[in-house]
Short mmCIF file of C-alpha atoms in Angstrom, two decimals:
data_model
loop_
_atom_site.label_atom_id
_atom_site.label_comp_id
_atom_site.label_asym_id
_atom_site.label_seq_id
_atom_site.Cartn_x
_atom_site.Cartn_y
_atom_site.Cartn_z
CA UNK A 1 41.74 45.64 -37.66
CA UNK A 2 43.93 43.22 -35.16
CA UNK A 3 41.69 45.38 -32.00
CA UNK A 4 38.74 44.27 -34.31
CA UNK A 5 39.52 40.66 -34.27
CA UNK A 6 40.00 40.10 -31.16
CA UNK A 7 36.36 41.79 -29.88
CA UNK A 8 34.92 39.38 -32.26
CA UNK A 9 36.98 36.38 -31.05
CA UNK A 10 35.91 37.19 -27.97
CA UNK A 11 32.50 37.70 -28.71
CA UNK A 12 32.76 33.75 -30.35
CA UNK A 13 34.34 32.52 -27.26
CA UNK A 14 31.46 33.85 -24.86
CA UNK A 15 29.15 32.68 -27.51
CA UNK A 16 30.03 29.02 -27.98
CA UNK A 17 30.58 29.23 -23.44
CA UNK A 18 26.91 30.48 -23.40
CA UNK A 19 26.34 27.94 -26.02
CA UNK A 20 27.86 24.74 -23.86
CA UNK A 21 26.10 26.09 -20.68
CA UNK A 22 22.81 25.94 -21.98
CA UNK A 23 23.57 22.76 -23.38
CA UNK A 24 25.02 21.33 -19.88
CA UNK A 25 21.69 23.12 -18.17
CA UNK A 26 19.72 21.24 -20.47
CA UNK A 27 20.82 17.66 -19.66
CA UNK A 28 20.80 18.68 -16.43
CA UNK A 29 17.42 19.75 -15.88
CA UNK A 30 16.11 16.82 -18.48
CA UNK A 31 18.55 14.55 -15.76
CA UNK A 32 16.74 15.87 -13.05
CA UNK A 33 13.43 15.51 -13.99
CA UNK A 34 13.76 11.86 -15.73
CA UNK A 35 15.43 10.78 -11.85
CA UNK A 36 12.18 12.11 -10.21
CA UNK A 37 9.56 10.47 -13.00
CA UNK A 38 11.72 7.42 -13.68
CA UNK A 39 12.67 6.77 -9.94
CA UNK A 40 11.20 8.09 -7.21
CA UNK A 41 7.77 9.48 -7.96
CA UNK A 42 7.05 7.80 -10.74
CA UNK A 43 7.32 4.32 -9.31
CA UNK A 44 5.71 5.19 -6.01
CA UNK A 45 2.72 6.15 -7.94
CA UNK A 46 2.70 2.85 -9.47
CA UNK A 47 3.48 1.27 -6.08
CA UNK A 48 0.89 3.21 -3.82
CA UNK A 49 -2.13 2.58 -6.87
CA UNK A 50 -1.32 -1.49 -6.60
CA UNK A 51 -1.09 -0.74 -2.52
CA UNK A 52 -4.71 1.16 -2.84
CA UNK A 53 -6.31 -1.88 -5.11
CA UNK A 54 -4.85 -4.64 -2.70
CA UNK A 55 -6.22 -3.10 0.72
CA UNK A 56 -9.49 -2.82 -1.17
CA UNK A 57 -9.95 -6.37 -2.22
CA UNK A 58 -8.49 -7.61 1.29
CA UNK A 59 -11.51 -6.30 3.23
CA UNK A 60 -13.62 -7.93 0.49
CA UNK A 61 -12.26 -11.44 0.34
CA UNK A 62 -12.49 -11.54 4.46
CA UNK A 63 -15.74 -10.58 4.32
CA UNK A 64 -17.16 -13.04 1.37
CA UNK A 65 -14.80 -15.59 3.31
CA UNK A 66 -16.97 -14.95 6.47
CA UNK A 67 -20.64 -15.34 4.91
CA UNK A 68 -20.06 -18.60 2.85
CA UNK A 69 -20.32 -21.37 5.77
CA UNK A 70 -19.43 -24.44 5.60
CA UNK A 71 -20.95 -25.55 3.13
CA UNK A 72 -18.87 -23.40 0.12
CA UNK A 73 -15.87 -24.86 2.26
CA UNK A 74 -13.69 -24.91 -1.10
CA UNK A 75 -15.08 -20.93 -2.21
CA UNK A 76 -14.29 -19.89 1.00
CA UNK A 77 -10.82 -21.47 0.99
CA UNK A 78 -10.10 -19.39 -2.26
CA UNK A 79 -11.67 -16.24 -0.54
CA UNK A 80 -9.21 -17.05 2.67
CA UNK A 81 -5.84 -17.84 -0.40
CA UNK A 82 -6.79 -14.53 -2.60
CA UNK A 83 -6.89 -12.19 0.91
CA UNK A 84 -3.32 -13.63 2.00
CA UNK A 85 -2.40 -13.14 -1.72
CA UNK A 86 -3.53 -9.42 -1.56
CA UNK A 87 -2.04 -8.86 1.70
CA UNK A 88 1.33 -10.10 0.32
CA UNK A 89 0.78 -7.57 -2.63
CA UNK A 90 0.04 -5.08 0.13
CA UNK A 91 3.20 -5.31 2.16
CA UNK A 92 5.33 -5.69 -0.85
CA UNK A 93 3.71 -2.22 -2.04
CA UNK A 94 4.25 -0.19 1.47
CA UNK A 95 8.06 -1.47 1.74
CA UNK A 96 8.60 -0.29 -2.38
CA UNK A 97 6.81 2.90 -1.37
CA UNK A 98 8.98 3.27 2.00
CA UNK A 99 12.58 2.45 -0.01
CA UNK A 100 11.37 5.15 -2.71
CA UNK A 101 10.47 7.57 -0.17
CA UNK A 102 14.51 8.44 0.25
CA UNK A 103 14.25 11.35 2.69
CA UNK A 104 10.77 12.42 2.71
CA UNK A 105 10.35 12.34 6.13
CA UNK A 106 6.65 12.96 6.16
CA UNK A 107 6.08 10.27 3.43
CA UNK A 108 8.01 7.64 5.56
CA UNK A 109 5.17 8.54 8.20
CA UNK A 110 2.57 8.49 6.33
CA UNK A 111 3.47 4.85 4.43
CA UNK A 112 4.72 3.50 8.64
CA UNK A 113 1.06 4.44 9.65
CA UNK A 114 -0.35 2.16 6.78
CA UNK A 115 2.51 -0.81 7.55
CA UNK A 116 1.14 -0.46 11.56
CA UNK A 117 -2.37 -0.14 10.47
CA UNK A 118 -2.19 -3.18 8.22
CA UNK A 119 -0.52 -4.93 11.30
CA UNK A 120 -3.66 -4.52 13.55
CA UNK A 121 -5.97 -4.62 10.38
CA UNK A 122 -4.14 -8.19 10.13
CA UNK A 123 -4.56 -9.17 13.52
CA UNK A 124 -8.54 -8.62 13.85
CA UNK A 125 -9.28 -9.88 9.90
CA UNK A 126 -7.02 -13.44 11.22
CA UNK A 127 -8.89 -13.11 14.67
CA UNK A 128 -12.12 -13.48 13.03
CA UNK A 129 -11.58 -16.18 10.23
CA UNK A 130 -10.21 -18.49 12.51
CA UNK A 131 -13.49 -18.15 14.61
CA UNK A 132 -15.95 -18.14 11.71
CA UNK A 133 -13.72 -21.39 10.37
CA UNK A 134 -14.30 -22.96 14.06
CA UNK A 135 -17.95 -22.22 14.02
CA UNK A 136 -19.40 -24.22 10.97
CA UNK A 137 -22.28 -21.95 10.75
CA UNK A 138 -24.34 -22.09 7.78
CA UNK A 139 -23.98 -19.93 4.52
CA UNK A 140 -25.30 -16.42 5.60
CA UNK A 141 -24.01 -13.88 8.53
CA UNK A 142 -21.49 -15.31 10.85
CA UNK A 143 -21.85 -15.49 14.57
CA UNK A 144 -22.10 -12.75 16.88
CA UNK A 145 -18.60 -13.57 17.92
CA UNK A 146 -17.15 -13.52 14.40
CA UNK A 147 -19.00 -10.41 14.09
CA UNK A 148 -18.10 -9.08 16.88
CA UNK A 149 -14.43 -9.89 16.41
CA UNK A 150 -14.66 -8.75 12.70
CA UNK A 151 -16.27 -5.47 13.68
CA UNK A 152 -13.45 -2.98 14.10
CA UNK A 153 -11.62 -4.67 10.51
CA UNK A 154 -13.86 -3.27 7.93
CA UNK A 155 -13.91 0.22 10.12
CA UNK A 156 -9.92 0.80 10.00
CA UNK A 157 -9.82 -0.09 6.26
CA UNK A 158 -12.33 2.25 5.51
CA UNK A 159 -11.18 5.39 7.78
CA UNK A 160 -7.77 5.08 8.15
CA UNK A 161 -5.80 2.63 5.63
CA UNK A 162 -7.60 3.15 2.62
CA UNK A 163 -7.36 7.15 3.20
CA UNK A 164 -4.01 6.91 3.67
CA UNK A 165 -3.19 4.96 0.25
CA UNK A 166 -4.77 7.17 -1.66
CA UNK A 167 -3.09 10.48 0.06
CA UNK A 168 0.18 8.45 -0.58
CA UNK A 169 -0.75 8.20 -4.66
CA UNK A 170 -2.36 11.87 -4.72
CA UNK A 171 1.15 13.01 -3.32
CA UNK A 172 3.22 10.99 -5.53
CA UNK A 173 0.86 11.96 -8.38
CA UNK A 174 1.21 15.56 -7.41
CA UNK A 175 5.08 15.40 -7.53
CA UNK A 176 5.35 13.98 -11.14
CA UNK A 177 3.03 16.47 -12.17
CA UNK A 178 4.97 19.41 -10.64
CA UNK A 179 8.51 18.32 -12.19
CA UNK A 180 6.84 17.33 -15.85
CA UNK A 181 5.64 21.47 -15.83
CA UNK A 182 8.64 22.60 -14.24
CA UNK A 183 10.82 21.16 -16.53
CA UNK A 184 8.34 21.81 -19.47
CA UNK A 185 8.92 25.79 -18.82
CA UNK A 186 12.56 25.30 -18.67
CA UNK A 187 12.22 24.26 -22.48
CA UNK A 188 11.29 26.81 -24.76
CA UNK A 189 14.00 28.87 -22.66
CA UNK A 190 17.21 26.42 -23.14
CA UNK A 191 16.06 26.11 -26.88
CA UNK A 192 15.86 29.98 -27.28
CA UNK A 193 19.31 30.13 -25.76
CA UNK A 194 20.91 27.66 -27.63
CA UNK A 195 19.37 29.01 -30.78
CA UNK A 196 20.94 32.49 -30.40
CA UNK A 197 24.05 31.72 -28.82
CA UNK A 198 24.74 29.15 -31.94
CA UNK A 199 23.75 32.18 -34.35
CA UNK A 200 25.84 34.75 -32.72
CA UNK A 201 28.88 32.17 -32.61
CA UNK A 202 28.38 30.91 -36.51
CA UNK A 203 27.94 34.63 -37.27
CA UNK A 204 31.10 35.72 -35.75
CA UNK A 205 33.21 32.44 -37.26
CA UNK A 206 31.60 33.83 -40.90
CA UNK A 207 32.69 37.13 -40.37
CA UNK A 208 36.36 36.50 -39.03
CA UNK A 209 37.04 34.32 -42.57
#
């Protein structure tokens, strides 16, 4: 009988130990997965989709800013305030997306090509309102120097920056998704554990009274 006891005390110990472990695995993995969604990924999805939206209406308030004229001074003075508005939004996005990016080293590439991009993107877009504001043309297209200054703007947005964004929010995207499934199937696992370590340890508690 004493022999007897102790295999089942035994058996109890290594059940409640297999019991705590799947428990600690548990948190850990929920831990894990939470940091990723609720810190990193997560937010730089949030941060790259506002990034994607600004750069967008940027190129659009430039350009409505540049066919107005003179004579829808005040419209194009909102046009000119809701770009500079956007770009702020912009470069607030790139350096949240940067800070997330911890030690991605590719993702810190990708988000420094944007902040350079904007930079010259920045440059040409201020290049060409200050020449469409000095030439008082009429409401309509611009002058061949504002054009021609303008030119290369709309062409970066559209084949470098805006690409860019959205490879930045597909890749954030793609991350949250990954950890939500992998910690999905680590679920019904921990649970089954738990169930049958906690049945095997009540069991042998039952029969040692």
């Amino acid at each position: 009988m004493p022999g007897r006891i102790r295999v089942i005390s035994g058996v109890t110990v290594a059940a409640l130990a297999l019991l705590f472990a799947a428990l600690g695995v548990g948190s850990l993995t929920a831990g894990d997965g939470l940091r990723v969604i609720g810190r990193d990924a997560g937010p730089q999805v949030v941060a790259t989709a506002g990034l994607y939206l600004a750069l967008s209406d940027m190129d659009a308030q430039v350009a409505n800013a540049l066919v107005m004229g003179e004579q829808y001074a005040q419209q194009r003075g909102a046009a000119v305030a809701r770009y500079e508005r956007r770009r702020s939004e912009a470069s607030q996005a790139l350096l949240k997306a940067f800070e997330l990016a911890g030690d991605d080293a590719a993702t810190r590439r990708t988000v420094q090509s944007v902040l350079d991009g904007l930079g010259r993107y920045e440059r040409l877009a201020g290049q060409a309102l200050l020449l469409n504001e000095q030439a008082r043309h009429a409401p309509g297209a611009p002058p061949d120097n504002v054009v021609g200054s303008y030119r290369q703007a709309p062409d970066l947005m559209r084949s470098v920056l805006l690409p860019q964004a959205y490879n930045l929010t597909l890749e954030s995207g793609t991350i949250v998704r990954r950890t939500y499934d992998e910690k999905n199937a680590m679920v019904p696992l921990l649970r089954t554990a738990v169930l049958l370590a906690g049945l095997l340890a009540l069991g042998c508690l039952i029969w040692l009274q």
